[in-house]
Short mmCIF file of C-alpha atoms in Angstrom, two decimals:
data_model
loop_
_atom_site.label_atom_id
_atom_site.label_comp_id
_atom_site.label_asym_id
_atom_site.label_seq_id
_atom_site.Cartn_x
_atom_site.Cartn_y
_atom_site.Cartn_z
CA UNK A 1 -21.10 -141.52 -4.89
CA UNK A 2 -24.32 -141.39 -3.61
CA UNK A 3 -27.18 -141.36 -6.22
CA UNK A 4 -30.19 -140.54 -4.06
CA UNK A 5 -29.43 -138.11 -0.93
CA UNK A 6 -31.89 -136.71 1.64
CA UNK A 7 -30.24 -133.97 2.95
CA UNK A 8 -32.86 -133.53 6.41
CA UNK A 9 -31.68 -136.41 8.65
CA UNK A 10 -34.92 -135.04 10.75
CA UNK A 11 -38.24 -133.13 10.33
CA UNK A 12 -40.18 -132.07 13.50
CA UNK A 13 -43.66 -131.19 12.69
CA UNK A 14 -46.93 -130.35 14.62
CA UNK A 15 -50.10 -132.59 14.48
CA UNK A 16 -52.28 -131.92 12.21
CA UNK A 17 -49.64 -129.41 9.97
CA UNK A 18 -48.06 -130.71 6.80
CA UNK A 19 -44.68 -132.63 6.48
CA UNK A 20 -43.00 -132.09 3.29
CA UNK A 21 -40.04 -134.56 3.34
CA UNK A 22 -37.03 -134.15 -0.02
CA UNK A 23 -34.96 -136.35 -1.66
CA UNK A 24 -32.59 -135.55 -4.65
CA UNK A 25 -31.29 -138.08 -7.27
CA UNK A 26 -28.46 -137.55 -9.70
CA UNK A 27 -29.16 -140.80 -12.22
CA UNK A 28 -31.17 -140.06 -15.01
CA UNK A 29 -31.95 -143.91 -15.56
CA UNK A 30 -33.75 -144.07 -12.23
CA UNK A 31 -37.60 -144.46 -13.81
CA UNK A 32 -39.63 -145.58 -10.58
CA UNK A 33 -39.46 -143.75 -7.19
CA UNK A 34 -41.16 -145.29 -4.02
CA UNK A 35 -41.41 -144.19 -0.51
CA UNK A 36 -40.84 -146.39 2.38
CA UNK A 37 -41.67 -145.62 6.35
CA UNK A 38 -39.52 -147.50 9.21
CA UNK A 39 -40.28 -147.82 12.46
CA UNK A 40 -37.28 -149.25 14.96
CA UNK A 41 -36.88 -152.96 14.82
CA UNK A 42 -39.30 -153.56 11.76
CA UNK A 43 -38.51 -153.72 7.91
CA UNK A 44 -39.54 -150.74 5.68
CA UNK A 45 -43.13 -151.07 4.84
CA UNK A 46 -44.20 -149.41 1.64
CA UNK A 47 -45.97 -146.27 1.41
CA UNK A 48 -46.28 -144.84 -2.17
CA UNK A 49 -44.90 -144.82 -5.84
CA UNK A 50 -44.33 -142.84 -8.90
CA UNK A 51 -43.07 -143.45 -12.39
CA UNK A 52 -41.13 -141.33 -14.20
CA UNK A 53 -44.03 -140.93 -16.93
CA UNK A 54 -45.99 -138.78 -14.03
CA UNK A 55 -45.25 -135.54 -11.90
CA UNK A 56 -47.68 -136.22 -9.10
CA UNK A 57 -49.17 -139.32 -7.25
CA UNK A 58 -51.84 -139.54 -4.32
CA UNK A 59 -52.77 -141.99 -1.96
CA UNK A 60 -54.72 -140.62 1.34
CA UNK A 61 -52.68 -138.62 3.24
CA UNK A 62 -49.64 -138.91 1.39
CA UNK A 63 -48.92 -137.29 -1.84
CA UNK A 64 -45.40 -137.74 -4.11
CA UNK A 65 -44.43 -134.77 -6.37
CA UNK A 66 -41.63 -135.82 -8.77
CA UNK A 67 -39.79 -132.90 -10.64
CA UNK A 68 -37.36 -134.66 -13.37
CA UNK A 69 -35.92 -131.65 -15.05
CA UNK A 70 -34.63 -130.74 -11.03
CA UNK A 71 -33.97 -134.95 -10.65
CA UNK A 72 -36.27 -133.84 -7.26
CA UNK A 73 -38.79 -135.79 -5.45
CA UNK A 74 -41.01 -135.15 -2.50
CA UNK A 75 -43.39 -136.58 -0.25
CA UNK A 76 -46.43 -134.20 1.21
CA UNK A 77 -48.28 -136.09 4.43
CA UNK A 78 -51.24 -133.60 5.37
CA UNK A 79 -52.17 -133.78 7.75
CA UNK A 80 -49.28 -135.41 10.13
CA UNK A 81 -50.27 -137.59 12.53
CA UNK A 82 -48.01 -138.77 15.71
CA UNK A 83 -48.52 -142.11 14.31
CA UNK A 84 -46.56 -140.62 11.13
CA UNK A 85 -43.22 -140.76 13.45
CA UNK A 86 -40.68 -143.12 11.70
CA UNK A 87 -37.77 -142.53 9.80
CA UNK A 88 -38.36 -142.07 5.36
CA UNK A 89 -36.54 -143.25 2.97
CA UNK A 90 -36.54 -142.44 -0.44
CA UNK A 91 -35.74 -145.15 -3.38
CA UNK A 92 -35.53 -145.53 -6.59
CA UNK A 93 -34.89 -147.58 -9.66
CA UNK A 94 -33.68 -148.37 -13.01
CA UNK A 95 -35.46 -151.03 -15.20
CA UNK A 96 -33.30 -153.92 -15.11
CA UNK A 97 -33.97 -156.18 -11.85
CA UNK A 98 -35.72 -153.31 -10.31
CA UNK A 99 -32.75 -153.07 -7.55
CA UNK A 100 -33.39 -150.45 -5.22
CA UNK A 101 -30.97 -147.42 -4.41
CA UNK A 102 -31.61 -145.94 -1.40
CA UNK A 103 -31.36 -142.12 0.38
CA UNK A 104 -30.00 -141.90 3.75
CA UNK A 105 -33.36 -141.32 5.42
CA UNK A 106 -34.97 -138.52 7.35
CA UNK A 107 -36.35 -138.99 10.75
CA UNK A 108 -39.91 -137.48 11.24
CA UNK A 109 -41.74 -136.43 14.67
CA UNK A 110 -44.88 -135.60 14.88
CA UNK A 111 -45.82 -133.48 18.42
CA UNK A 112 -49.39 -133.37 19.57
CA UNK B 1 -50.15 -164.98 4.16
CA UNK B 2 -46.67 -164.48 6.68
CA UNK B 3 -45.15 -162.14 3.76
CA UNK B 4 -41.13 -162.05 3.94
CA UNK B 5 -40.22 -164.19 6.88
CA UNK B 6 -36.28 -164.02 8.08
CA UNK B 7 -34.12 -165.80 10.84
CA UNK B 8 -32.89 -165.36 13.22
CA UNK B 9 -33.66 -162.14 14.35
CA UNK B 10 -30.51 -161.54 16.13
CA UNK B 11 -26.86 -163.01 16.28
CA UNK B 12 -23.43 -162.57 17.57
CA UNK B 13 -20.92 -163.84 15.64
CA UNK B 14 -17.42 -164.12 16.24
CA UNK B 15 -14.45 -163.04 13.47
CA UNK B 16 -13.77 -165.45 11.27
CA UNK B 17 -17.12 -167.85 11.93
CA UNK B 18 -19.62 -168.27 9.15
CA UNK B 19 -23.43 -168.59 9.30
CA UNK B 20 -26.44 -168.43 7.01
CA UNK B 21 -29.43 -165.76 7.23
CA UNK B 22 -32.81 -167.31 6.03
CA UNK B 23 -35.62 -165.78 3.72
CA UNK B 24 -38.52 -167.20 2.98
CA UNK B 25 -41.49 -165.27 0.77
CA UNK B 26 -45.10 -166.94 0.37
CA UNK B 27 -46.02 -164.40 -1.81
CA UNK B 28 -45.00 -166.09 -5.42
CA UNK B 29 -43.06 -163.46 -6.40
CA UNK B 30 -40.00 -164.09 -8.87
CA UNK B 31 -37.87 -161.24 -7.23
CA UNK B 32 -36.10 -161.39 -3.84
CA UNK B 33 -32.98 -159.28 -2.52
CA UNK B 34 -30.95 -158.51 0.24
CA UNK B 35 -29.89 -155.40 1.82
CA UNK B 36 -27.95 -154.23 4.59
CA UNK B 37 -28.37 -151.08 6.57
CA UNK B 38 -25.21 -149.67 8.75
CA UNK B 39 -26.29 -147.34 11.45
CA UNK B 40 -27.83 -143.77 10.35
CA UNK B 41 -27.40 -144.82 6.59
CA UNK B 42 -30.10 -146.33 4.22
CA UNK B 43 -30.01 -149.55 3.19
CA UNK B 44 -27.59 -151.47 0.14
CA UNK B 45 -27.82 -153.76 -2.00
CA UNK B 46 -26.22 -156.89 -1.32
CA UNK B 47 -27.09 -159.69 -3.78
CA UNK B 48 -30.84 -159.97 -5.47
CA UNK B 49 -32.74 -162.42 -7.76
CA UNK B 50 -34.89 -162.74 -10.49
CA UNK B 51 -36.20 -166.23 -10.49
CA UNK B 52 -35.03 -169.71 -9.08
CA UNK B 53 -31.86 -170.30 -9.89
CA UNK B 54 -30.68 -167.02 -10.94
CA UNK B 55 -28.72 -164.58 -8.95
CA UNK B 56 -26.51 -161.47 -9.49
CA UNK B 57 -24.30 -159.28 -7.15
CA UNK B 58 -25.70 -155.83 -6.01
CA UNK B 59 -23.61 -152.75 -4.41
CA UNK B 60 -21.52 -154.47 -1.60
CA UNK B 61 -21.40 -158.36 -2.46
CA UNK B 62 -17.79 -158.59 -1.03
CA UNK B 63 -18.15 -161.12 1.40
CA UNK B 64 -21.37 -162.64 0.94
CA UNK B 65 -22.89 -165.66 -1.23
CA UNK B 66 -26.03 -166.58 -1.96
CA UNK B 67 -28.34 -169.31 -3.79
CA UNK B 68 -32.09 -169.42 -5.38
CA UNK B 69 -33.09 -173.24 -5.59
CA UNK B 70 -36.76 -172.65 -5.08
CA UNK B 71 -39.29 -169.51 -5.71
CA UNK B 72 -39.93 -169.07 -2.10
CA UNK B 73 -36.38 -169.06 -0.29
CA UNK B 74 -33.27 -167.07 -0.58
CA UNK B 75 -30.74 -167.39 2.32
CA UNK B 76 -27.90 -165.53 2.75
CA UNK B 77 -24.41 -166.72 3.45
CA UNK B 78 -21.23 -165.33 5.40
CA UNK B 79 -18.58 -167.20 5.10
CA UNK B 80 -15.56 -165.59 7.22
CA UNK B 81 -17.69 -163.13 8.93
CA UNK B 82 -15.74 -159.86 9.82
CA UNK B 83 -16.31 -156.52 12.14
CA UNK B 84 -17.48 -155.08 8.76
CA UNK B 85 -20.36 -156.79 8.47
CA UNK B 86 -22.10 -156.14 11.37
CA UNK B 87 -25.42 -154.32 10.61
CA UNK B 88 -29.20 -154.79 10.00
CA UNK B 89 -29.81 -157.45 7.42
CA UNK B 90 -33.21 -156.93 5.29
CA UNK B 91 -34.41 -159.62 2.77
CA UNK B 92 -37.30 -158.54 0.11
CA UNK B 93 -39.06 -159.93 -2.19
CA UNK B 94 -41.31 -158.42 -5.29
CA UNK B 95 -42.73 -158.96 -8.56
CA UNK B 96 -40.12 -157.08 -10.42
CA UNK B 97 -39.87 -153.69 -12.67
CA UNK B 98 -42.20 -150.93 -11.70
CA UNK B 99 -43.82 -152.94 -8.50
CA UNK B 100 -42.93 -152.43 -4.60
CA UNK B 101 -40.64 -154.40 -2.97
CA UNK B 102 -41.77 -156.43 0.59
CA UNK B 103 -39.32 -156.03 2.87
CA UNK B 104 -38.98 -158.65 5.91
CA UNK B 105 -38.54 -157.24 9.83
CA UNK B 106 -34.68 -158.16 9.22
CA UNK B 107 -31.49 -160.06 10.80
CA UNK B 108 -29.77 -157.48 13.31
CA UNK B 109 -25.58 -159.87 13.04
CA UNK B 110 -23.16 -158.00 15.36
CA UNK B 111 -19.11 -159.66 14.45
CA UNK B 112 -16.82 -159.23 17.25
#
């Protein structure tokens, strides 16, 4: 049973266009979302948050829209850069221990 | 400050042996976990902590141990390593609810 999905293994955009990458959850105790970008052979470095008490978070570039009625999240990067090619995963959690449930990931490349 | 530090980076283990994958955080956080990530999938939750001497089992334990004797370490421990268990091995570390988790550049374990 998989709590978070991403349903786009990849996303190929253009430089300089936006990527608009999805992710769906089905728990309703999930309260904190984050973003994380991989490159091959390196851990997930963090990219941005959101809390369930807000619809919309910005940092830069990147932008997280979080629709709980829909139990929907996205992640807006405008505008995409080839150094934006990784793969994305999508997380979230539920208060206790703040363990981490990941989606599946989406590969994005970004074309000059 | 080296972050999430883990060894070794890679190792081949035959069925059956047993070995130990090492975490270290100089970051003072309270929280560390580890994950595993199989090919094309995101990562699970293996075991995680929330302080020295505390730990609890995540998604897939089966197969695994660990220990928290100090703030800054976590290793992880295989004891009858099986075909099963070869994948990408990630340790984190964070400061708990509502924060991002550190992720380390992980332990890739093939079992043959």
């Amino acid at each position: 049973d998989q709590q978070v999905k991403q349903n786009s293994p990849s996303l190929s955009v253009q430089e300089g266009r936006i990527s608009i990458l999805n992710c769906d959850y089905t728990n309703s105790m999930f309260d904190y979302f984050l973003w994380y970008k991989k490159y091959p052979a390196e851990g997930p470095t963090f990219l941005i948050s959101i809390s369930s008490i807000k619809d919309k978070n910005e940092d830069g570039r990147f932008t997280v829209f979080l629709n709980k009625s829909a139990k929907h999240l996205s992640l807006h990067i405008v505008p995409s850069q080839p150094g934006d090619s990784a793969v994305y995963f999508c997380a979230a959690s539920a208060a206790a221990g703040n363990k981490l449930t990941f989606g599946g990931g989406t590969r994005v490349l970004v074309k000059p | 400050n080296a972050g999430v530090t883990q060894t070794p980076k890679f190792r081949i283990l035959k069925i059956g042996q047993s070995m130990t994958l090492q975490c270290a955080q100089d970051m003072n956080h309270n929280y560390m976990y580890w994950y595993r990530q199989d090919p094309g999938m995101g990562l699970k939750l293996i075991y995680y902590s929330v302080g020295a001497g505390i730990t609890d089992k995540g998604e897939v334990p089966n197969g695994y141990n660990v220990s928290r004797s100090t703030t800054e370490d976590f290793p992880l421990r295989l004891e009858l390593a099986a075909p099963s268990q070869t994948s990408v091995y990630f340790c984190a570390s964070g400061e708990g609810t509502g924060y991002e988790q550190y992720f380390g550049p992980g332990t890739r374990l093939t079992v043959t």
